[in-house]
mmCIF file of C-alpha atoms in Angstrom:
data_model
loop_
_atom_site.group_PDB
_atom_site.id
_atom_site.type_symbol
_atom_site.label_atom_id
_atom_site.label_comp_id
_atom_site.label_asym_id
_atom_site.label_seq_id
_atom_site.Cartn_x
_atom_site.Cartn_y
_atom_site.Cartn_z
ATOM 1 C CA MET A 73 -66.475 -100.027 33.189
ATOM 2 C CA ASN A 74 -68.568 -96.903 32.620
ATOM 3 C CA ALA A 75 -66.675 -94.443 30.466
ATOM 4 C CA THR A 76 -67.043 -91.054 28.808
ATOM 5 C CA ILE A 77 -67.003 -91.522 25.040
ATOM 6 C CA LEU A 78 -66.951 -88.992 22.201
ATOM 7 C CA VAL A 79 -68.531 -90.138 18.921
ATOM 8 C CA VAL A 80 -67.424 -88.184 15.843
ATOM 9 C CA GLU A 81 -69.639 -89.276 12.954
ATOM 10 C CA ASP A 82 -71.332 -87.212 10.224
ATOM 11 C CA ASP A 83 -73.799 -89.963 9.273
ATOM 12 C CA LEU A 84 -76.696 -88.942 11.527
ATOM 13 C CA ARG A 85 -78.337 -92.380 11.559
ATOM 14 C CA LEU A 86 -75.110 -94.164 12.436
ATOM 15 C CA ALA A 87 -74.234 -91.525 15.047
ATOM 16 C CA LYS A 88 -77.624 -91.993 16.719
ATOM 17 C CA LEU A 89 -77.243 -95.789 16.648
ATOM 18 C CA LEU A 90 -73.779 -95.613 18.216
ATOM 19 C CA GLN A 91 -75.021 -93.218 20.891
ATOM 20 C CA GLN A 92 -77.916 -95.518 21.753
ATOM 21 C CA GLU A 93 -75.845 -98.709 21.865
ATOM 22 C CA LEU A 94 -72.961 -97.224 23.826
ATOM 23 C CA SER A 95 -75.349 -95.542 26.271
ATOM 24 C CA HIS A 96 -77.233 -98.811 26.705
ATOM 25 C CA ASP A 97 -73.871 -100.397 27.506
ATOM 26 C CA GLY A 98 -73.543 -97.992 30.434
ATOM 27 C CA HIS A 99 -71.331 -95.269 28.967
ATOM 28 C CA ARG A 100 -71.736 -91.497 28.910
ATOM 29 C CA VAL A 101 -71.786 -90.525 25.245
ATOM 30 C CA GLU A 102 -71.415 -87.194 23.462
ATOM 31 C CA VAL A 103 -71.869 -86.875 19.708
ATOM 32 C CA VAL A 104 -70.457 -84.345 17.249
ATOM 33 C CA HIS A 105 -70.663 -84.445 13.473
ATOM 34 C CA ASN A 106 -67.429 -82.832 12.274
ATOM 35 C CA GLY A 107 -63.756 -82.583 13.120
ATOM 36 C CA THR A 108 -63.809 -78.984 14.296
ATOM 37 C CA ASP A 109 -66.418 -79.697 16.964
ATOM 38 C CA ALA A 110 -64.522 -82.829 17.973
ATOM 39 C CA LEU A 111 -61.353 -80.836 18.666
ATOM 40 C CA VAL A 112 -63.317 -78.259 20.660
ATOM 41 C CA ARG A 113 -65.053 -80.876 22.826
ATOM 42 C CA ALA A 114 -61.817 -82.793 23.405
ATOM 43 C CA ASP A 115 -60.212 -79.569 24.604
ATOM 44 C CA GLU A 116 -63.102 -78.834 26.970
ATOM 45 C CA ARG A 117 -63.272 -82.145 28.795
ATOM 46 C CA ALA A 118 -61.506 -85.473 29.245
ATOM 47 C CA PHE A 119 -62.729 -88.518 27.333
ATOM 48 C CA ASP A 120 -61.787 -92.144 27.843
ATOM 49 C CA LEU A 121 -62.342 -93.094 24.215
ATOM 50 C CA VAL A 122 -63.112 -91.445 20.879
ATOM 51 C CA VAL A 123 -65.009 -93.220 18.104
ATOM 52 C CA LEU A 124 -63.800 -91.288 15.063
ATOM 53 C CA ASP A 125 -65.041 -91.533 11.482
ATOM 54 C CA LEU A 126 -62.310 -91.187 8.875
ATOM 55 C CA ASN A 127 -64.485 -89.316 6.358
ATOM 56 C CA LEU A 128 -65.725 -86.077 7.904
ATOM 57 C CA PRO A 129 -67.162 -83.055 6.074
ATOM 58 C CA ASP A 130 -64.628 -80.455 7.217
ATOM 59 C CA MET A 131 -61.402 -82.410 7.732
ATOM 60 C CA ASP A 132 -60.104 -85.932 7.392
ATOM 61 C CA GLY A 133 -60.308 -88.135 10.496
ATOM 62 C CA VAL A 134 -56.558 -88.699 10.197
ATOM 63 C CA GLU A 135 -55.993 -84.958 10.662
ATOM 64 C CA VAL A 136 -58.305 -84.943 13.676
ATOM 65 C CA ALA A 137 -56.363 -87.829 15.252
ATOM 66 C CA GLU A 138 -53.028 -86.142 14.538
ATOM 67 C CA ARG A 139 -54.176 -82.879 16.122
ATOM 68 C CA LEU A 140 -55.556 -84.689 19.170
ATOM 69 C CA ARG A 141 -52.249 -86.489 19.675
ATOM 70 C CA SER A 142 -49.981 -83.568 18.751
ATOM 71 C CA GLY A 143 -49.580 -82.196 22.267
ATOM 72 C CA GLY A 144 -48.619 -85.550 23.719
ATOM 73 C CA GLU A 145 -51.161 -85.183 26.550
ATOM 74 C CA PHE A 146 -54.256 -86.718 24.911
ATOM 75 C CA GLY A 147 -54.448 -90.169 26.454
ATOM 76 C CA ALA A 148 -57.835 -91.403 25.244
ATOM 77 C CA SER A 149 -58.012 -94.406 22.942
ATOM 78 C CA ILE A 150 -59.136 -93.654 19.379
ATOM 79 C CA LEU A 151 -61.246 -96.214 17.526
ATOM 80 C CA MET A 152 -61.327 -95.163 13.891
ATOM 81 C CA LEU A 153 -64.205 -96.033 11.564
ATOM 82 C CA THR A 154 -63.507 -96.156 7.848
ATOM 83 C CA ALA A 155 -65.262 -97.151 4.661
ATOM 84 C CA ARG A 156 -61.819 -97.557 3.108
ATOM 85 C CA GLY A 157 -60.607 -101.101 3.582
ATOM 86 C CA ASP A 158 -57.245 -100.708 1.868
ATOM 87 C CA VAL A 159 -53.985 -101.136 3.741
ATOM 88 C CA LYS A 160 -52.817 -97.566 3.010
ATOM 89 C CA SER A 161 -55.847 -95.995 4.703
ATOM 90 C CA ARG A 162 -55.559 -98.245 7.736
ATOM 91 C CA VAL A 163 -51.868 -97.524 8.124
ATOM 92 C CA GLU A 164 -52.427 -93.765 7.851
ATOM 93 C CA GLY A 165 -54.917 -93.962 10.700
ATOM 94 C CA LEU A 166 -52.541 -95.971 12.871
ATOM 95 C CA TYR A 167 -49.679 -93.565 12.172
ATOM 96 C CA ALA A 168 -51.925 -90.671 13.181
ATOM 97 C CA GLY A 169 -52.490 -92.201 16.601
ATOM 98 C CA ALA A 170 -55.522 -94.450 16.258
ATOM 99 C CA SER A 171 -55.559 -97.327 18.738
ATOM 100 C CA ASP A 172 -57.784 -99.521 16.576
ATOM 101 C CA TYR A 173 -59.906 -99.366 13.418
ATOM 102 C CA MET A 174 -63.032 -100.926 11.999
ATOM 103 C CA THR A 175 -64.105 -101.068 8.363
ATOM 104 C CA LYS A 176 -67.699 -100.188 7.486
ATOM 105 C CA PRO A 177 -70.104 -101.904 7.450
ATOM 106 C CA PHE A 178 -69.439 -103.468 10.843
ATOM 107 C CA SER A 179 -71.275 -105.336 13.564
ATOM 108 C CA VAL A 180 -72.360 -103.159 16.484
ATOM 109 C CA GLN A 181 -71.630 -106.109 18.771
ATOM 110 C CA GLU A 182 -68.023 -106.200 17.522
ATOM 111 C CA LEU A 183 -67.674 -102.454 18.028
ATOM 112 C CA LEU A 184 -68.918 -102.773 21.616
ATOM 113 C CA ALA A 185 -66.444 -105.600 22.185
ATOM 114 C CA ARG A 186 -63.547 -103.512 20.863
ATOM 115 C CA VAL A 187 -64.609 -100.557 22.989
ATOM 116 C CA HIS A 188 -64.623 -102.871 26.009
ATOM 117 C CA VAL A 189 -61.094 -104.105 25.224
ATOM 118 C CA ARG A 190 -59.696 -100.563 24.842
ATOM 119 C CA LEU A 191 -61.334 -99.386 28.048
ATOM 120 C CA ARG A 192 -60.119 -102.454 29.917
ATOM 121 C CA GLU A 193 -56.558 -101.637 28.847
ATOM 122 C CA ARG A 194 -56.934 -98.099 30.231
ATOM 123 C CA ALA A 195 -58.340 -99.424 33.497
ATOM 124 C CA ARG A 196 -55.364 -101.634 34.338
ATOM 125 C CA PRO A 197 -53.884 -101.078 37.795
ATOM 126 C CA ALA A 198 -51.089 -98.522 38.006
ATOM 127 C CA GLU A 199 -47.921 -100.064 36.623
ATOM 128 C CA VAL A 200 -44.523 -98.633 35.845
ATOM 129 C CA ILE A 201 -42.008 -100.235 33.487
ATOM 130 C CA ARG A 202 -38.443 -98.936 33.706
ATOM 131 C CA HIS A 203 -35.515 -99.350 31.342
ATOM 132 C CA GLY A 204 -32.573 -97.177 32.297
ATOM 133 C CA GLU A 205 -33.857 -93.602 32.280
ATOM 134 C CA LEU A 206 -36.999 -94.560 30.366
ATOM 135 C CA VAL A 207 -40.288 -94.878 32.251
ATOM 136 C CA LEU A 208 -43.421 -96.359 30.698
ATOM 137 C CA GLU A 209 -46.843 -96.279 32.380
ATOM 138 C CA PRO A 210 -49.215 -98.621 30.494
ATOM 139 C CA GLY A 211 -52.232 -97.608 32.550
ATOM 140 C CA THR A 212 -51.969 -93.932 31.614
ATOM 141 C CA GLY A 213 -50.177 -94.087 28.261
ATOM 142 C CA HIS A 214 -47.389 -91.898 29.635
ATOM 143 C CA CYS A 215 -43.781 -92.306 28.524
ATOM 144 C CA ALA A 216 -40.790 -90.270 29.681
ATOM 145 C CA VAL A 217 -37.006 -90.327 29.382
ATOM 146 C CA ALA A 218 -34.977 -88.689 32.147
ATOM 147 C CA GLY A 219 -38.154 -87.043 33.353
ATOM 148 C CA GLN A 220 -38.993 -85.522 29.963
ATOM 149 C CA PRO A 221 -42.261 -86.664 28.290
ATOM 150 C CA LEU A 222 -41.799 -88.652 25.090
ATOM 151 C CA ALA A 223 -44.737 -88.341 22.706
ATOM 152 C CA LEU A 224 -45.620 -91.690 21.127
ATOM 153 C CA THR A 225 -48.532 -92.771 18.996
ATOM 154 C CA SER A 226 -50.779 -95.443 20.465
ATOM 155 C CA LEU A 227 -49.210 -98.156 18.298
ATOM 156 C CA GLU A 228 -45.670 -96.992 19.079
ATOM 157 C CA PHE A 229 -46.509 -97.119 22.785
ATOM 158 C CA ARG A 230 -47.914 -100.648 22.531
ATOM 159 C CA LEU A 231 -44.884 -101.742 20.509
ATOM 160 C CA LEU A 232 -42.476 -100.377 23.117
ATOM 161 C CA GLU A 233 -44.518 -101.940 25.916
ATOM 162 C CA LEU A 234 -44.367 -105.308 24.145
ATOM 163 C CA PHE A 235 -40.563 -105.200 23.911
ATOM 164 C CA LEU A 236 -40.063 -103.961 27.477
ATOM 165 C CA THR A 237 -42.345 -106.538 29.076
ATOM 166 C CA HIS A 238 -40.493 -109.325 27.251
ATOM 167 C CA LYS A 239 -36.866 -108.209 27.531
ATOM 168 C CA GLY A 240 -34.495 -110.650 25.889
ATOM 169 C CA ARG A 241 -37.176 -112.220 23.713
ATOM 170 C CA ILE A 242 -36.731 -111.910 19.965
ATOM 171 C CA PHE A 243 -39.937 -110.953 18.159
ATOM 172 C CA SER A 244 -40.252 -111.615 14.449
ATOM 173 C CA LYS A 245 -42.284 -109.219 12.312
ATOM 174 C CA GLU A 246 -45.105 -111.782 12.279
ATOM 175 C CA ASP A 247 -45.002 -112.097 16.083
ATOM 176 C CA VAL A 248 -45.359 -108.338 16.464
ATOM 177 C CA GLU A 249 -48.219 -108.169 13.940
ATOM 178 C CA ASP A 250 -50.086 -110.920 15.786
ATOM 179 C CA ARG A 251 -49.663 -109.133 19.131
ATOM 180 C CA LEU A 252 -50.698 -105.706 17.850
ATOM 181 C CA TYR A 253 -53.334 -106.537 15.252
ATOM 182 C CA GLY A 254 -54.567 -110.081 15.940
ATOM 183 C CA ALA A 255 -56.989 -111.122 13.211
ATOM 184 C CA ASP A 256 -56.678 -107.679 11.591
ATOM 185 C CA ARG A 257 -53.097 -108.192 10.447
ATOM 186 C CA LEU A 258 -52.092 -106.253 7.351
ATOM 187 C CA PRO A 259 -50.444 -108.983 5.252
ATOM 188 C CA GLY A 260 -47.794 -107.921 2.796
ATOM 189 C CA SER A 261 -47.252 -104.481 4.313
ATOM 190 C CA ASN A 262 -44.092 -103.076 5.865
ATOM 191 C CA THR A 263 -46.053 -101.432 8.687
ATOM 192 C CA ILE A 264 -44.037 -103.009 11.502
ATOM 193 C CA GLU A 265 -40.696 -102.021 9.994
ATOM 194 C CA VAL A 266 -41.886 -98.425 9.671
ATOM 195 C CA PHE A 267 -43.257 -98.335 13.229
ATOM 196 C CA VAL A 268 -40.005 -99.748 14.626
ATOM 197 C CA SER A 269 -37.992 -97.230 12.588
ATOM 198 C CA ASN A 270 -40.092 -94.291 13.818
ATOM 199 C CA LEU A 271 -39.908 -95.526 17.408
ATOM 200 C CA ARG A 272 -36.146 -95.894 17.192
ATOM 201 C CA LYS A 273 -35.801 -92.314 15.908
ATOM 202 C CA LYS A 274 -37.860 -90.935 18.792
ATOM 203 C CA LEU A 275 -35.911 -92.980 21.344
ATOM 204 C CA ALA A 276 -32.589 -91.912 19.841
ATOM 205 C CA ALA A 277 -33.632 -88.250 19.927
ATOM 206 C CA ALA A 278 -34.407 -88.719 23.634
ATOM 207 C CA GLY A 279 -30.993 -90.262 24.322
ATOM 208 C CA MET A 280 -31.981 -93.953 24.104
ATOM 209 C CA ASN A 281 -30.138 -94.793 20.894
ATOM 210 C CA GLY A 282 -29.682 -98.502 20.117
ATOM 211 C CA MET A 283 -32.306 -99.632 22.604
ATOM 212 C CA ILE A 284 -34.219 -101.783 20.090
ATOM 213 C CA GLN A 285 -31.814 -104.189 18.425
ATOM 214 C CA THR A 286 -32.273 -106.118 15.196
ATOM 215 C CA VAL A 287 -31.246 -109.765 15.165
ATOM 216 C CA ARG A 288 -30.549 -110.518 11.528
ATOM 217 C CA GLY A 289 -32.981 -113.016 10.041
ATOM 218 C CA MET A 290 -34.950 -113.290 13.297
ATOM 219 C CA GLY A 291 -36.479 -109.996 14.441
ATOM 220 C CA TYR A 292 -36.282 -107.363 17.166
ATOM 221 C CA VAL A 293 -35.232 -107.462 20.813
ATOM 222 C CA VAL A 294 -34.645 -105.220 23.830
ATOM 223 C CA ARG A 295 -32.092 -106.650 26.225
#
């Protein structure tokens, strides 16, 4: 699909390369070189996807992602680029609302493939998943409880969607990691436990306490 993509990258050579490759792939591409300009452009028009560098001259990419997601209305996927390959940096980006991440240096072909996957997810036919008063719309990234919007990060949304589309199935931590990260699993981290905990808190605050259950020694389930 042809999409509108915002590239936020202060390395001018890399920014130009990404613009050329994404444009050649049929997308409309805008480029900015700092976080401030990224926030301004995202406020001015709607984007389908943001390619966001973690290390920007004026603010950290994590802060940019957090501010984009803070209102709960920014539905674009965020693909974060980072020269930091450590688990802590990756997790910070995911907590901030990144949909995916790539560690520099990376293959342009892999980046194009990941962009395609994220855009394909956004282009899914309209679908509504209901659980009591909770409504989840995978195609738009919208979640609401009793008609009130519930702001979730991209990973929290995908986690909730996984549980709701497989009600009654028990997912171990490893199962969830495989579904969310694939080959980019973060071995040895407690990322999934933290994501589940944060999701539970948000659901409880919205009146959906106890929705995600823990089955001791096995994993998590929504019944």
